[in-house]
mmCIF file with all atom_site columns, C-alpha atoms in Angstrom:
data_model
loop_
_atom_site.group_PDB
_atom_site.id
_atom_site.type_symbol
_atom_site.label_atom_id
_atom_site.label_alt_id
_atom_site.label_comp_id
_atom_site.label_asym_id
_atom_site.label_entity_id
_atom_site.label_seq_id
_atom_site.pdbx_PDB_ins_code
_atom_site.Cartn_x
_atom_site.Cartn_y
_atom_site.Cartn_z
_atom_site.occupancy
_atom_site.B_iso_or_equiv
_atom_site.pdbx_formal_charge
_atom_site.auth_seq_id
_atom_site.auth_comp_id
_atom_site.auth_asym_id
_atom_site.auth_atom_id
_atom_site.pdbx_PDB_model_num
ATOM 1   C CA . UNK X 1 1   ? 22.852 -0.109 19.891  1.00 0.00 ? 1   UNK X CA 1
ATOM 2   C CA . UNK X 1 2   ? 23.007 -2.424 22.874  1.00 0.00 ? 2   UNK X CA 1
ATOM 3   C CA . UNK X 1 3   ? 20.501 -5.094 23.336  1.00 0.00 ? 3   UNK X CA 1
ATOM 4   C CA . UNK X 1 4   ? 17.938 -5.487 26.231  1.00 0.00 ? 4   UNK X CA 1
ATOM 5   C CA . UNK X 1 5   ? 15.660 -2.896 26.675  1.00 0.00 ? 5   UNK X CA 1
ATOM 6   C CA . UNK X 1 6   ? 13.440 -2.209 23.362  1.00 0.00 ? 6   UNK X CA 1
ATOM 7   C CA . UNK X 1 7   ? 13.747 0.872  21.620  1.00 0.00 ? 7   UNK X CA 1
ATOM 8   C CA . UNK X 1 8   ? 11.407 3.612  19.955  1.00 0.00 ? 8   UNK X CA 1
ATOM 9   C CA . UNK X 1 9   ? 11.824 5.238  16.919  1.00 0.00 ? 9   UNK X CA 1
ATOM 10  C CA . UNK X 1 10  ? 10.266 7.169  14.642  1.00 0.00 ? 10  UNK X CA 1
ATOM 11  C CA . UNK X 1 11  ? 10.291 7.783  10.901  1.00 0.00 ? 11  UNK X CA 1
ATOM 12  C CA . UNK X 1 12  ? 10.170 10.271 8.810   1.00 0.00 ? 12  UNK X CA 1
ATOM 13  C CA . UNK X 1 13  ? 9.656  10.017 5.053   1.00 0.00 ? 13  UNK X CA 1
ATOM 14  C CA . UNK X 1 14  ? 8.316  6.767  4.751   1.00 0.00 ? 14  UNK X CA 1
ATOM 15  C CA . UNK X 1 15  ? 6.294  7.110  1.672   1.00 0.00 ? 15  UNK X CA 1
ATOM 16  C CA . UNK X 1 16  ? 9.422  7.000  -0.536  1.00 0.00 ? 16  UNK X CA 1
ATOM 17  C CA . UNK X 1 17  ? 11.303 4.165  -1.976  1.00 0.00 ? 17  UNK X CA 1
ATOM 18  C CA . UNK X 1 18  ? 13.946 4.266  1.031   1.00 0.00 ? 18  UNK X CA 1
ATOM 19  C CA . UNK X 1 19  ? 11.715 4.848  3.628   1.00 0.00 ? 19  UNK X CA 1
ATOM 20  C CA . UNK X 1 20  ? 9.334  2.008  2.446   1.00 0.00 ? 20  UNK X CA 1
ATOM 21  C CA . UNK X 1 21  ? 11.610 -0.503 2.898   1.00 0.00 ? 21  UNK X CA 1
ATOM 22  C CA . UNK X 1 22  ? 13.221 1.134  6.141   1.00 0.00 ? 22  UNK X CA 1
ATOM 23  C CA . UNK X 1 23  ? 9.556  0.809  7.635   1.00 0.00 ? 23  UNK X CA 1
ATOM 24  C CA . UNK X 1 24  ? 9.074  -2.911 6.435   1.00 0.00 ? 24  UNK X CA 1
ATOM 25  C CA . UNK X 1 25  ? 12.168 -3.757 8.479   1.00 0.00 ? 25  UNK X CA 1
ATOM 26  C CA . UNK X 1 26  ? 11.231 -1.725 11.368  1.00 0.00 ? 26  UNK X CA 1
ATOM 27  C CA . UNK X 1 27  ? 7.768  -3.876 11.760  1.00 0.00 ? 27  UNK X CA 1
ATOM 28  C CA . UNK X 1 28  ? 9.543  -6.975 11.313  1.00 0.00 ? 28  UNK X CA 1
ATOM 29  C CA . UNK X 1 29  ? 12.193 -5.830 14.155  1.00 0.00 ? 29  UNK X CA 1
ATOM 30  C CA . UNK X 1 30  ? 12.081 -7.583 17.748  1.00 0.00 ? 30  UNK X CA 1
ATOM 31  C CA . UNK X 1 31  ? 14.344 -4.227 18.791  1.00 0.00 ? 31  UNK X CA 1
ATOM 32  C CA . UNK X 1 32  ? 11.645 -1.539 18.677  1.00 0.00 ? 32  UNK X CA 1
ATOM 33  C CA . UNK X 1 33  ? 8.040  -1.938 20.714  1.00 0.00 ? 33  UNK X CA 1
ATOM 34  C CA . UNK X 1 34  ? 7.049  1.116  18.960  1.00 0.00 ? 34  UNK X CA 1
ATOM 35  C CA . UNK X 1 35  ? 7.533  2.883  15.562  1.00 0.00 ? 35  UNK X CA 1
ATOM 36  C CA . UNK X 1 36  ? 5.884  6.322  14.686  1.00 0.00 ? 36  UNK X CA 1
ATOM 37  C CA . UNK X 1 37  ? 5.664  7.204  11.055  1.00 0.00 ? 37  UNK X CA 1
ATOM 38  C CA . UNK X 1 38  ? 5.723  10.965 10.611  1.00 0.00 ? 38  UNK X CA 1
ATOM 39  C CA . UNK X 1 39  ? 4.842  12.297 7.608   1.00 0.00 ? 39  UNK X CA 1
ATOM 40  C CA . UNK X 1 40  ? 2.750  14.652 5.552   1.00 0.00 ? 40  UNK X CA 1
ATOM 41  C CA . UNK X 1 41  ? -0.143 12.086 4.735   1.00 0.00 ? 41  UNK X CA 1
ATOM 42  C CA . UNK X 1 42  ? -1.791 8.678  6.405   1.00 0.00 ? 42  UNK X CA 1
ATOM 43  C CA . UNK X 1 43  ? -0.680 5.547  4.363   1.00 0.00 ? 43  UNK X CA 1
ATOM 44  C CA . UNK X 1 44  ? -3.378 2.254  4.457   1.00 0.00 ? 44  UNK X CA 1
ATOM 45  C CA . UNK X 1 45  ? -1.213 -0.666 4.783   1.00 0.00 ? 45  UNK X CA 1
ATOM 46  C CA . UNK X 1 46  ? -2.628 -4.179 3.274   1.00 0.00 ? 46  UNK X CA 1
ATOM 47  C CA . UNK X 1 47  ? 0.376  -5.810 5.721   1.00 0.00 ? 47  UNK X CA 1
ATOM 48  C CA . UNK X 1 48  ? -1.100 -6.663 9.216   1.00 0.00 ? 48  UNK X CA 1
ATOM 49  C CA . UNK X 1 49  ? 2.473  -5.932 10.692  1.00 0.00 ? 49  UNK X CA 1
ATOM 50  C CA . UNK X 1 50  ? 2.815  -2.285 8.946   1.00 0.00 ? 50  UNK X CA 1
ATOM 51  C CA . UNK X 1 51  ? -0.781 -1.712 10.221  1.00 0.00 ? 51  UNK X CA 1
ATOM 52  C CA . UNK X 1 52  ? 0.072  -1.664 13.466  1.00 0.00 ? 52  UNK X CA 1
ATOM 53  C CA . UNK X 1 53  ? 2.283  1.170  13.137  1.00 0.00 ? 53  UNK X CA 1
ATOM 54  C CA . UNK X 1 54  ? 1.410  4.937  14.355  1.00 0.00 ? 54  UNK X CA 1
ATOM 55  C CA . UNK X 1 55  ? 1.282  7.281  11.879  1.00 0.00 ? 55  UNK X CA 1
ATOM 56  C CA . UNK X 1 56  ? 1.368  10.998 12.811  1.00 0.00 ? 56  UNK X CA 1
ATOM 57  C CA . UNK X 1 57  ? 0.702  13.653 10.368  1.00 0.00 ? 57  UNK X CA 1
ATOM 58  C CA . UNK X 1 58  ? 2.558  16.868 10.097  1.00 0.00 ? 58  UNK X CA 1
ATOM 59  C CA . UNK X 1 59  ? 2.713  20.077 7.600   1.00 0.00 ? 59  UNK X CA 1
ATOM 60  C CA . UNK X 1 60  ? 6.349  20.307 6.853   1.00 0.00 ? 60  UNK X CA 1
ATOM 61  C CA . UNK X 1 61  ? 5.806  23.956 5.922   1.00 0.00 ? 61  UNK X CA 1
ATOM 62  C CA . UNK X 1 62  ? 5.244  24.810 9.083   1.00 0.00 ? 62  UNK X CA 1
ATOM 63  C CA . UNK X 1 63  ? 7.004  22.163 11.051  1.00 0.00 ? 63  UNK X CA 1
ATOM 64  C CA . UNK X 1 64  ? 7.983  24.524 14.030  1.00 0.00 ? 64  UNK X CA 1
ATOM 65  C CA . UNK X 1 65  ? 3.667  23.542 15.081  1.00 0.00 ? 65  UNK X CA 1
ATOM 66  C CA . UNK X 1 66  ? 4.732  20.020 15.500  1.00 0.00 ? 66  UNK X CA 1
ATOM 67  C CA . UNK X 1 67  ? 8.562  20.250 17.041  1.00 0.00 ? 67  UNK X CA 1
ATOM 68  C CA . UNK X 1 68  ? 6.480  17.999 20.205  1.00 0.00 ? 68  UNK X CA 1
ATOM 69  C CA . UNK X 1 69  ? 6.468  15.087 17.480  1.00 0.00 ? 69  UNK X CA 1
ATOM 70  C CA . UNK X 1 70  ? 9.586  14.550 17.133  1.00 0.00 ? 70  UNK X CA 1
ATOM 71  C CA . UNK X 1 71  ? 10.729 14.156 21.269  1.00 0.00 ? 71  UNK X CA 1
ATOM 72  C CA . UNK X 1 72  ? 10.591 11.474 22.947  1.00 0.00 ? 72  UNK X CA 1
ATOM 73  C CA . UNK X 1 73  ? 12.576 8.366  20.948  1.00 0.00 ? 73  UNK X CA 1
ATOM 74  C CA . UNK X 1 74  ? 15.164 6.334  21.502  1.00 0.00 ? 74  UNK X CA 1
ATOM 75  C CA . UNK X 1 75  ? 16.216 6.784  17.323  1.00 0.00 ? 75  UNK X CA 1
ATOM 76  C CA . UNK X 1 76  ? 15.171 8.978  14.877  1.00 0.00 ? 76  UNK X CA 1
ATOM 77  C CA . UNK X 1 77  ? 15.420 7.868  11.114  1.00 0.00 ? 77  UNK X CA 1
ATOM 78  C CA . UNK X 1 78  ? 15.074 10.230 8.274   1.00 0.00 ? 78  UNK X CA 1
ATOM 79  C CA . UNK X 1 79  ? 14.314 9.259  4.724   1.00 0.00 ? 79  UNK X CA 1
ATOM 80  C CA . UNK X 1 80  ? 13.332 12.712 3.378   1.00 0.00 ? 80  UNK X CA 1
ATOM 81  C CA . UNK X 1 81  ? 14.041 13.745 -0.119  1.00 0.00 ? 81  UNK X CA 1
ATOM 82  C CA . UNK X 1 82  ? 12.667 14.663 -3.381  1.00 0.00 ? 82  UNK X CA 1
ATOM 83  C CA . UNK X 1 83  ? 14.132 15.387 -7.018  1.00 0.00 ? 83  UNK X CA 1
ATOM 84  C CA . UNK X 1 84  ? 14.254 18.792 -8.569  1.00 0.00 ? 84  UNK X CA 1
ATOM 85  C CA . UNK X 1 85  ? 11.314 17.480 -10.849 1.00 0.00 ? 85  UNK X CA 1
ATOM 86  C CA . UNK X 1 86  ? 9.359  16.614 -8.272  1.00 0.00 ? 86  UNK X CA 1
ATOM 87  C CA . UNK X 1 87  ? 9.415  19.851 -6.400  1.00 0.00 ? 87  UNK X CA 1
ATOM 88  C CA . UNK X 1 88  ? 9.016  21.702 -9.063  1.00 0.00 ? 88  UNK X CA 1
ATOM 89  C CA . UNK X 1 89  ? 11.835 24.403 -8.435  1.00 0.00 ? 89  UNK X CA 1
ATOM 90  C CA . UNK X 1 90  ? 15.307 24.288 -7.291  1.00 0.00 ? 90  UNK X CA 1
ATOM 91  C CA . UNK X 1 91  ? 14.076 26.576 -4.753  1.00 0.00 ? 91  UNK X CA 1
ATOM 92  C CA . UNK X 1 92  ? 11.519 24.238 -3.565  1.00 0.00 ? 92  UNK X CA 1
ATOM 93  C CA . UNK X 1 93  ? 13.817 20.990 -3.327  1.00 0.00 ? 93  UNK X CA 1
ATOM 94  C CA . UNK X 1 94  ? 16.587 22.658 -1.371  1.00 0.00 ? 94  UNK X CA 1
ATOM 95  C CA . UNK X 1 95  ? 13.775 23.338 1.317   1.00 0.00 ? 95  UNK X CA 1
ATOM 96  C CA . UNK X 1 96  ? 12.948 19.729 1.561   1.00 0.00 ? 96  UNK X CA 1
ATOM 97  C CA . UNK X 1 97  ? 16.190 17.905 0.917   1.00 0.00 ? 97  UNK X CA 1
ATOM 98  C CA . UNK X 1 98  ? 18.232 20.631 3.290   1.00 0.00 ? 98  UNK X CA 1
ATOM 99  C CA . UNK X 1 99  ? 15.860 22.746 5.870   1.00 0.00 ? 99  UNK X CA 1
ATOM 100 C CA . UNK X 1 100 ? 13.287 20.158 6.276   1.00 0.00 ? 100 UNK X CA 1
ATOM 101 C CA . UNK X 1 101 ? 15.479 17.736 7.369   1.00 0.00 ? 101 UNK X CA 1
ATOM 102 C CA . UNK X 1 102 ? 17.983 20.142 8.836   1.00 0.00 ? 102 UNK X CA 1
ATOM 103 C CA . UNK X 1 103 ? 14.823 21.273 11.207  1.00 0.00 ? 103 UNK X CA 1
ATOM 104 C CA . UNK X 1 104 ? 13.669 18.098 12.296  1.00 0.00 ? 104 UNK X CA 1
ATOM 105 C CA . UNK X 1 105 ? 16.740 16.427 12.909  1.00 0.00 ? 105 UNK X CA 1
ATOM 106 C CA . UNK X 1 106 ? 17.148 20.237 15.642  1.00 0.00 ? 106 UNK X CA 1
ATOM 107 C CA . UNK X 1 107 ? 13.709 18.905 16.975  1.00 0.00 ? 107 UNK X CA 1
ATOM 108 C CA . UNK X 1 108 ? 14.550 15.179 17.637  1.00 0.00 ? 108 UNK X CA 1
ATOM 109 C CA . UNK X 1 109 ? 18.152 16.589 19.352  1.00 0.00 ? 109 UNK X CA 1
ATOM 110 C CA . UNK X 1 110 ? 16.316 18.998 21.666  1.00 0.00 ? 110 UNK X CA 1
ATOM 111 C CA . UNK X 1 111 ? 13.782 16.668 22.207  1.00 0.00 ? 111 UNK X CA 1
ATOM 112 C CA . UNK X 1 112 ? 16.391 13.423 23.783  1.00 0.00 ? 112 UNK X CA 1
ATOM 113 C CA . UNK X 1 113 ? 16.415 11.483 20.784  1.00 0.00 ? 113 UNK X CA 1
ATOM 114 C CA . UNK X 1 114 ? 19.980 9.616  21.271  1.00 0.00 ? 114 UNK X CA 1
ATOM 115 C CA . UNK X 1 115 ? 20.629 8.251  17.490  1.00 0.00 ? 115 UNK X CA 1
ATOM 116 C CA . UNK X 1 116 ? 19.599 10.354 14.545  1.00 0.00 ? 116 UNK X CA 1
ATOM 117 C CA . UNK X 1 117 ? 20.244 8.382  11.153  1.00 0.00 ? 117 UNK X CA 1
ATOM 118 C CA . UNK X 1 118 ? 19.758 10.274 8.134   1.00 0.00 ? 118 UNK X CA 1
ATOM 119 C CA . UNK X 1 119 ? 19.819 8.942  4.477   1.00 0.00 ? 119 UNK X CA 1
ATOM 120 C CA . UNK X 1 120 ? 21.981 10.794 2.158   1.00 0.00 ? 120 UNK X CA 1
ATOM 121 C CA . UNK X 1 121 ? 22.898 9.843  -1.220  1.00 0.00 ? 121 UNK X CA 1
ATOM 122 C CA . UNK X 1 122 ? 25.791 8.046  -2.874  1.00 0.00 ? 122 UNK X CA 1
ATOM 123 C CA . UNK X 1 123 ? 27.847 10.954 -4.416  1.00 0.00 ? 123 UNK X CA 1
ATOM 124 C CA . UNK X 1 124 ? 26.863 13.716 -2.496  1.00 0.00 ? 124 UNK X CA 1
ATOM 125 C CA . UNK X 1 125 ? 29.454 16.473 -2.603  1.00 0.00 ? 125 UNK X CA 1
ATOM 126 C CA . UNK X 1 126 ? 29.399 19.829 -1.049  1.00 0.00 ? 126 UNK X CA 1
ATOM 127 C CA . UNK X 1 127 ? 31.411 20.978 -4.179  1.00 0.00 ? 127 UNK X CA 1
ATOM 128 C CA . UNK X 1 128 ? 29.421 19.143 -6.891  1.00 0.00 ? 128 UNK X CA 1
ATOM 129 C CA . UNK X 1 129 ? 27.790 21.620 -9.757  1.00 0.00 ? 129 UNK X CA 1
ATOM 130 C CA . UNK X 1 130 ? 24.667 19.605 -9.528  1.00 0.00 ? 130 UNK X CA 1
ATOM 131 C CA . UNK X 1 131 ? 22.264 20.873 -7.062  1.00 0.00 ? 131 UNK X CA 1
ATOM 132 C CA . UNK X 1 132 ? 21.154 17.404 -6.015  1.00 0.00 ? 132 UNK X CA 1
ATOM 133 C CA . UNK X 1 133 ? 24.687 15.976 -4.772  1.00 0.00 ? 133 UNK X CA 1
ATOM 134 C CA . UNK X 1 134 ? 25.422 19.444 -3.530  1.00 0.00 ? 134 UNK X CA 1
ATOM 135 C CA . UNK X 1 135 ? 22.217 19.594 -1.045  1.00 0.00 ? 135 UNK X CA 1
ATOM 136 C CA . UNK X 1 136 ? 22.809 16.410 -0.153  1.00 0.00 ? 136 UNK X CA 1
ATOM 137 C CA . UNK X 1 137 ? 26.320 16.807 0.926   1.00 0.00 ? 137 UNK X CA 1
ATOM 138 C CA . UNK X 1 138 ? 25.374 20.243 2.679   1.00 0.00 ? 138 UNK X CA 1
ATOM 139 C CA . UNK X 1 139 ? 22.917 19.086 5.165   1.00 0.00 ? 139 UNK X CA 1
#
C-alpha cells in the first residue's frame, strides 16, 4: 500500500479470534483515519482506542439490504468463519464460510473498494474430504 494519504477500511467478522486481533492492530494503526466494523452484533470495548471505532450492524441472511455498507473503502478485510459445530449443519457453515463471504467481498468490488484481504485457513484444499478445508479452499 503506498504511504501518504490515510486509508479506510472496514471489517468484517471481528468478533472472532482472527478478527479480534486484526481490529486491535487496526486502532493502533497511523495508516487508517477510519475503521468500520461490520458485523451481525455491537461489541462494548473496555479499550479507549477500540471504542472509537464504528460499528455497523448487518443481517448476513439477508445481506443484499446492506450491499451500501460495504462501498466506499480504501480496503476491505474479511475474517468470517465458523466451524461445522458452531453452525449447527454442514449446510449452514458452507453459507457462512463460502456465500457470505463470497457476497460481500461482490459488494466491496462493485462498491470501489481497491484491496480485499480475506482470511482463509492453513490447509485449505479444494480437493480435501473434509468440508472445512474444502470451503475454505473454494471461496
Amino acid at each position: 500500500m503506498a504511504t501518504g494519504a490515510l486509508k479506510s477500511a472496514f471489517v468484517a467478522g471481528y468478533t472472532g479470534a482472527t478478527g479480534r486481533e486484526l481490529v486491535k492492530e487496526l486502532a493502533k494503526s497511523e495508516k487508517f483515519d477510519r475503521v468500520v466494523l461490520i458485523g451481525r452484533r455491537k461489541v462494548e470495548y473496555e479499550d479507549e482506542n477500540l471504542q472509537k471505532l464504528e460499528q455497523k450492524i448487518v443481517d448476513f441472511d439477508n445481506l443484499a439490504d446492506y450491499k451500501d455498507v460495504f462501498a466506499g473503502y480504501d480496503v476491505g478485510f474479511c475474517c468470517l468463519g465458523t466451524t461445522r459445530r458452531e453452525a449447527g449443519s454442514a449446510k449452514k457453515f458452507r453459507q457462512i464460510d463460502y456465500d457470505y463471504v463470497h457476497e460481500l467481498a461482490t459488494y466491496a468490488k462493485d462498491g470501489g473498494v481497491k484491496h480485499f484481504h480475506y482470511v482463509s485457513s492453513a490447509g485449505a484444499n479444494k480437493n480435501s474430504s473434509i468440508l472445512y478445508g474444502r470451503v475454505k479452499r473454494e471461496i
